[in-house]
Coordinates of C-alpha atoms in Angstrom, one line a residue:
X1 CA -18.2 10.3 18.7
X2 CA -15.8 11.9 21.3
X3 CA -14.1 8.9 23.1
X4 CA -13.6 9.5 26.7
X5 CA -9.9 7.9 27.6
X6 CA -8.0 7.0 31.0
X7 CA -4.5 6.8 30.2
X8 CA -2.5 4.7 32.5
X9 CA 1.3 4.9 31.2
X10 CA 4.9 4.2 31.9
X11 CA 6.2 7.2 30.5
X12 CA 7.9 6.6 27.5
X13 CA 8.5 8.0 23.8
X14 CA 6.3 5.7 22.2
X15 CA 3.7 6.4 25.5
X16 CA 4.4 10.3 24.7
X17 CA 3.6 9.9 20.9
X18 CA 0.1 8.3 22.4
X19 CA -0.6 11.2 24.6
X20 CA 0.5 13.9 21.6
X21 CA -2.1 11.6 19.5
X22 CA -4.7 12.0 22.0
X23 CA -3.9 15.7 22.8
X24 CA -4.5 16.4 18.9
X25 CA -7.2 14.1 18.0
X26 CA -10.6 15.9 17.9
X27 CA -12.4 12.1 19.0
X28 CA -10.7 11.3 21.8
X29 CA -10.8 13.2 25.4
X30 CA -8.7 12.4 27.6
X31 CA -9.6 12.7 31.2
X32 CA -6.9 11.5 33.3
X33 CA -3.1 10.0 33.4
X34 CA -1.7 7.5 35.9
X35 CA 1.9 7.8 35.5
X36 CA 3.4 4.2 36.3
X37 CA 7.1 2.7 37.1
X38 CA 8.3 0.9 34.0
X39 CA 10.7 2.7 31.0
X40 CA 11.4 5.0 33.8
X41 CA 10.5 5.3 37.8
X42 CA 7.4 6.3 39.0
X43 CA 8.9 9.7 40.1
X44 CA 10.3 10.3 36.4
X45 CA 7.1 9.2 34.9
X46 CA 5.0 11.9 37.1
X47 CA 7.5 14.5 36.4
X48 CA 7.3 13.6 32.6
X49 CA 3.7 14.1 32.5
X50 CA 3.2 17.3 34.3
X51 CA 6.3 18.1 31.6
X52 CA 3.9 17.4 29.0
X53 CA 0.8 18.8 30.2
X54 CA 2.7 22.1 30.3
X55 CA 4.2 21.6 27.2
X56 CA 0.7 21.2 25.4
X57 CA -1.1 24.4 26.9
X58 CA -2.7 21.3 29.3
X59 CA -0.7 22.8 32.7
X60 CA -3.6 21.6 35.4
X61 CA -6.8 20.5 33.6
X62 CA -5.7 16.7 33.5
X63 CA -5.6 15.0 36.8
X64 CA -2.0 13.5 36.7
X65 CA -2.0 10.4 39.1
X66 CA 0.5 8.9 40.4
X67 CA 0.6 4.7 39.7
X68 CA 2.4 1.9 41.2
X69 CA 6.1 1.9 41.7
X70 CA 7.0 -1.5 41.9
X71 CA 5.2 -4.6 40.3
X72 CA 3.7 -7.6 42.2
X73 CA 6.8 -9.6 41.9
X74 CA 8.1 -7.8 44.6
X75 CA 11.5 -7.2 42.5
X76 CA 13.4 -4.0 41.9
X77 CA 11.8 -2.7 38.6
X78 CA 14.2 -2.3 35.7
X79 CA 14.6 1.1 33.5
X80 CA 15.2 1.4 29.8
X81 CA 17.2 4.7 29.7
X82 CA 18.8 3.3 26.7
X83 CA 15.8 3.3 24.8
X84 CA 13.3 6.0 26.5
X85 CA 15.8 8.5 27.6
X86 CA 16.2 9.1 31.5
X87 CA 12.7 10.6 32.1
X88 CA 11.3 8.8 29.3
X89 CA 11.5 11.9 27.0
X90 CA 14.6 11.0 25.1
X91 CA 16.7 14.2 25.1
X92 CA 14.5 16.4 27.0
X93 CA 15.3 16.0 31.2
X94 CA 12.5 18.5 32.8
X95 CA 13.1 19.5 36.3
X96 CA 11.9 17.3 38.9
X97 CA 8.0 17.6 39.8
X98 CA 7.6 19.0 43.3
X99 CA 4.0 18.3 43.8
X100 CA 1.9 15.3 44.7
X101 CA 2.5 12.2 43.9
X102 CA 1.0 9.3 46.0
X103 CA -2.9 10.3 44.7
X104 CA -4.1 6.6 43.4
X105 CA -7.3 6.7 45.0
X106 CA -8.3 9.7 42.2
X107 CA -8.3 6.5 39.7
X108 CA -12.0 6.0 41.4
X109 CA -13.3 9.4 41.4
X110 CA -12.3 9.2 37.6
X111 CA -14.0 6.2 37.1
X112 CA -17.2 7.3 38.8
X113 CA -17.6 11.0 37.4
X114 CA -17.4 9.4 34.1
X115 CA -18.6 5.5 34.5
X116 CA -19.9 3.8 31.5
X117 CA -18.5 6.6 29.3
X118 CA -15.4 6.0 30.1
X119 CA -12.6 3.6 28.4
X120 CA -9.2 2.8 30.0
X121 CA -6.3 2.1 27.9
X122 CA -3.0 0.5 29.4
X123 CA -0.2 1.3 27.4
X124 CA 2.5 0.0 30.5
X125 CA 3.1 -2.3 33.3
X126 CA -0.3 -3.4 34.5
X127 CA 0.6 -3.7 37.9
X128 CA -1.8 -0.4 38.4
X129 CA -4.8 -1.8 36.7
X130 CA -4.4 -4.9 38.4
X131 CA -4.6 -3.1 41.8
X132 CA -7.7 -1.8 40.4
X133 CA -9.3 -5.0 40.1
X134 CA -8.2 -6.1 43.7
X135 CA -9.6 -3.1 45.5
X136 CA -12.5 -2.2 43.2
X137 CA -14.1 -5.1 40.7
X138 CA -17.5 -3.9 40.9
X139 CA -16.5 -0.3 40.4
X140 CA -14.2 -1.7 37.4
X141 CA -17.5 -3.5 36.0
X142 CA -19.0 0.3 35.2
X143 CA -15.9 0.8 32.7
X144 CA -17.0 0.8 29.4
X145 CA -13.9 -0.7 27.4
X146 CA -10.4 -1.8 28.7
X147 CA -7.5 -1.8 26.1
X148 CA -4.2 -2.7 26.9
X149 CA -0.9 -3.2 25.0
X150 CA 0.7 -5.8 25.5
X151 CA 1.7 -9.9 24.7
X152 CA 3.1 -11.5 21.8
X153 CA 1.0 -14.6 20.3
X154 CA 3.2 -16.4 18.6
X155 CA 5.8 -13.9 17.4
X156 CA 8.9 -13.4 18.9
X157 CA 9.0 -11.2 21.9
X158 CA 11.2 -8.1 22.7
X159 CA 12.5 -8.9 26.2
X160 CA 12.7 -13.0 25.4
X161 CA 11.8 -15.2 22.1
X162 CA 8.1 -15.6 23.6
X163 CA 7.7 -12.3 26.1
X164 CA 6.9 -8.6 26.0
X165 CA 7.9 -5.9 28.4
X166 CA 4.9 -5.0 30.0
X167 CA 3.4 -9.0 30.4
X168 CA 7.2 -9.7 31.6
X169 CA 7.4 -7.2 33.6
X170 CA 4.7 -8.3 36.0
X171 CA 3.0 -11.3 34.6
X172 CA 1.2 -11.8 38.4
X173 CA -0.8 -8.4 37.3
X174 CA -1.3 -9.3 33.6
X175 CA -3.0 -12.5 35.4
X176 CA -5.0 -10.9 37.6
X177 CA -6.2 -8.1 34.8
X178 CA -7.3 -10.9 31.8
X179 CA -9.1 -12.9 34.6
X180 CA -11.3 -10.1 36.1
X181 CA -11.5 -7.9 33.4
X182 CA -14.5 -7.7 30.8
X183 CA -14.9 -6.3 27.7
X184 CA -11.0 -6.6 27.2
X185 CA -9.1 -5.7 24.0
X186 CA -4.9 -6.6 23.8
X187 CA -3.2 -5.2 21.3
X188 CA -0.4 -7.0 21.0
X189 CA 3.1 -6.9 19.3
X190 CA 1.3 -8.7 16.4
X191 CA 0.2 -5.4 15.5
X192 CA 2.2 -2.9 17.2
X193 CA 5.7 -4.1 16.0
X194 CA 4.6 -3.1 12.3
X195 CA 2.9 0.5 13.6
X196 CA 6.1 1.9 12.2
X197 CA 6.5 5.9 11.3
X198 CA 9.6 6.6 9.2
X199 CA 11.7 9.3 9.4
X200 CA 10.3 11.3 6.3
X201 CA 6.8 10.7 8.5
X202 CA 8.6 12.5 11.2
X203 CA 10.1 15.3 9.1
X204 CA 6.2 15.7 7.6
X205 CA 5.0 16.3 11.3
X206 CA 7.4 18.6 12.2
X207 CA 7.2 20.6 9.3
X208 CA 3.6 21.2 9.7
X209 CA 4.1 22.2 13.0
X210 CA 1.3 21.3 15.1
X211 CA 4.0 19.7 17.9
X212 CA 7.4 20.6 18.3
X213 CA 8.2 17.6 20.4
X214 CA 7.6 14.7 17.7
X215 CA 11.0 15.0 16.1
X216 CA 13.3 14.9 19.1
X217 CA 11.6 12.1 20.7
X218 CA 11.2 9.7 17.6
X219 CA 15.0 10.7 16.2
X220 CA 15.9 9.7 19.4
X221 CA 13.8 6.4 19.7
X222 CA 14.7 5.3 15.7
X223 CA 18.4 5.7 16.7
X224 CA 18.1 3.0 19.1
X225 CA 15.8 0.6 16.8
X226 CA 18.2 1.4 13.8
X227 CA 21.5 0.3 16.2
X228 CA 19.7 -2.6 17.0
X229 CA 18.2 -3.5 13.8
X230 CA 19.4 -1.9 10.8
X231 CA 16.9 -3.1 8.1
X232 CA 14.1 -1.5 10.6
X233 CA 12.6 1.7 8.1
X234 CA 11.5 3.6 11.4
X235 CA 10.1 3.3 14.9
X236 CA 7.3 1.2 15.9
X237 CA 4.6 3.6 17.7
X238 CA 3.3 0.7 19.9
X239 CA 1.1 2.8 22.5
X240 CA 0.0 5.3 20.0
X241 CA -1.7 2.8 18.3
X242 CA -3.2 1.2 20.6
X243 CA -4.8 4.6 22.0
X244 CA -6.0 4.8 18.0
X245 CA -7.9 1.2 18.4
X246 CA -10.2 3.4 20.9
X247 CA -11.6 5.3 17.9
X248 CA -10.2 3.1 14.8
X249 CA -11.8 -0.7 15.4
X250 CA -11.9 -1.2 11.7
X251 CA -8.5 -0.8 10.8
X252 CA -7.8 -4.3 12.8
X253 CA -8.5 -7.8 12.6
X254 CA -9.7 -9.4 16.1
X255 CA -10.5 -13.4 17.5
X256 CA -11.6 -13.3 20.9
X257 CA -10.2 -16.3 22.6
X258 CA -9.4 -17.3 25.9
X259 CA -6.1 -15.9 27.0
X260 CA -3.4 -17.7 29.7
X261 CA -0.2 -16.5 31.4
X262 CA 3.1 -17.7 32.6
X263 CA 3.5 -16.4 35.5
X264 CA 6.7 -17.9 36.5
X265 CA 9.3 -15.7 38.1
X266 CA 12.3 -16.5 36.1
X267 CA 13.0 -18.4 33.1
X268 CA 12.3 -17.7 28.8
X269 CA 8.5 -18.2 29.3
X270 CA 7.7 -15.5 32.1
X271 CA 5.7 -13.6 30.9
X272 CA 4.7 -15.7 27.9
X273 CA 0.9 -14.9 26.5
X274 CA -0.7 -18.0 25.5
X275 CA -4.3 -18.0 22.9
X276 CA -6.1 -21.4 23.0
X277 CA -7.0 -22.1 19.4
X278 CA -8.0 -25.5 19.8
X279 CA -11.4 -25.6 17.8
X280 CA -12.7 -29.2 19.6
X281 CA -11.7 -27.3 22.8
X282 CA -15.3 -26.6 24.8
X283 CA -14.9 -23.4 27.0
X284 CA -16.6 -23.2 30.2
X285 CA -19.6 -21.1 29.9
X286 CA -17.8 -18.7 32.9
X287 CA -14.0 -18.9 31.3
X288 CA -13.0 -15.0 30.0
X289 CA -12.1 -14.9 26.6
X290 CA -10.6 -11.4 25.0
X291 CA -10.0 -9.8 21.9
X292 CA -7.0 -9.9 20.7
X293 CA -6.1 -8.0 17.5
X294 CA -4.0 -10.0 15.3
X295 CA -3.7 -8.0 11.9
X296 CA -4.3 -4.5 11.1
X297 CA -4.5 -2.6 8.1
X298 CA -1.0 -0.2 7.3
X299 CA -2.9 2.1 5.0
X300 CA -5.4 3.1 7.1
X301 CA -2.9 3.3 10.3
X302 CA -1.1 5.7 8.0
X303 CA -3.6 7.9 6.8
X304 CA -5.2 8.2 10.0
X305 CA -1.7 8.8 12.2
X306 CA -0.7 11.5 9.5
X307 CA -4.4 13.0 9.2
X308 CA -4.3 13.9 13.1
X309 CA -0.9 14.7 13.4
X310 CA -0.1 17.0 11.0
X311 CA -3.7 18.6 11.0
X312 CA -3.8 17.9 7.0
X313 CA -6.3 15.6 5.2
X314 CA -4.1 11.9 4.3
X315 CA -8.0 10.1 4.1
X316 CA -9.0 12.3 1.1
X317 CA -5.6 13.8 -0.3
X318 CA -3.7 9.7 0.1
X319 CA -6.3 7.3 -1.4

């Protein structure tokens, strides 16, 4: 069943990788991109977009909105050039976007055309989302699913021992999103941290030839993982799939449990994603609880990435 997807996104390769997915699965339509601050400013992240609508034959028939530019925290945002590349694109630098940028309010008009069809899936900051639940929580009741990336539940985090970017970022709007939002699903780096694609996957991709961009952008993201950590065998697709849980449920293992967040401004914990596991613990009947996917199946992430990426059968030529 064709999957109707929002996209809200801090333009970055592993956010790119998820829109390429999207753009070249036959199950998933997606109807719209907010283009947040986060791996790169908000300016960047619009520019990248348009970038890669034109790039995929896609040149004005996806809104391209632009998202929030600072997080709730009122701080300066910080960029990840290092990682992401200056326009989140590693090598490729487009020339700046001239158009329209400050178009939030066509978040709504999205949301209504499309209503209980429609599943949002936060692959960056959340500070956007969160606005969303602010201004509109009874227009943000007619989505049908919400699925963010983000958190770390007892792993180690990639920003501090306990924290992920996009919860450290801007806990305030995590906070605000896991206590308004229903029908939530985190995919956290549980999961996402073993979504690796290797570099023979890469070469496969590229050789078949259904997108030209994979191979610059993931060369240039496994570079920095290998720096960092050289045992790592590739890069860790972390937005890509979470867009894939939209259409793939059963390659993951869920608990729903109530979900808490540190939402303190400095120190190891900001940011820190907490799952109450306490069996003699009883919930208040009105307290949100969320699924959180804490295992996933390698195999079927593999077959499945491959399958629509390179347009050639893994599920029946890979059992």
């Amino acid at each position: 069943m064709l999957v109707k997807v929002l996209l809200f996104a801090d333009i970055g390769i592993d956010d790119t990788i998820a829109l390429i997915f999207s753009y070249l699965s036959e199950d998933i339509d997606l109807v719209g991109i907010v283009a947040d601050y986060g791996n790169v400013p908000r300016a960047r992240a619009v520019t990248s977009a348009h970038y890669l609508m034109e790039s995929l034959n896609l040149k004005d028939q996806i809104p391209i909105i632009g998202g929030a530019e600072v997080p709730m925290t009122a701080e300066q945002p910080k960029y990840f050039p290092e990682i992401h590349g200056e326009y989140g694109l590693g090598p490729i630098k487009p020339l700046a976007y001239e158009g329209e940028i400050e178009n939030f309010f066509e978040i709504t008009r999205l949301i209504e055309k499309y209503g209980n069809e429609l599943i949002i899936v936060n692959v960056g900051r959340l500070t956007s989302l969160a606005n969303m639940f602010i201004l509109y929580q009874s227009l943000m009741n007619k989505v049908k699913k919400i699925y963010i990336m983000g958190g770390a539940f007892w792993v180690p985090g990639n920003v501090t021992a306990v924290s992920e970017a996009n919860f450290h970022s801007d806990p305030i709007a995590v906070k605000i999103v896991t206590t308004y939002a229903k029908n939530l699903t985190i995919i956290p780096l549980n999961v996402t941290d073993h979504a690796i694609v290797t570099p023979d996957m890469v070469n496969y991709i590229h050789h078949k030839g259904r997108t030209q961009l994979v191979k610059p952008l993931l060369d240039y993201y496994y570079a920095f993982y290998k720096n960092r950590n050289p045992s790592i065998k590739g890069s860790p697709v972390h937005d890509a799939i979470t867009i894939m849980a939209t259409i793939c449920e059963d390659m993951f293992s869920f608990r729903e449990l109530p979900v808490h967040i540190v939402t303190s401004s400095t120190g190891i914990h900001r940011g820190q994603s907490i799952a109450d596991i306490r069996p003699y613990i009883q919930f208040e009947e009105k307290a949100n609880k969320h699924r959180i996917a804490f295992s996933f199946d390698y195999g079927l992430f593999f077959k499945r990435f491959m399958t629509v990426m390179t347009g050639e059968s893994f599920e029946e030529n890979n059992k």
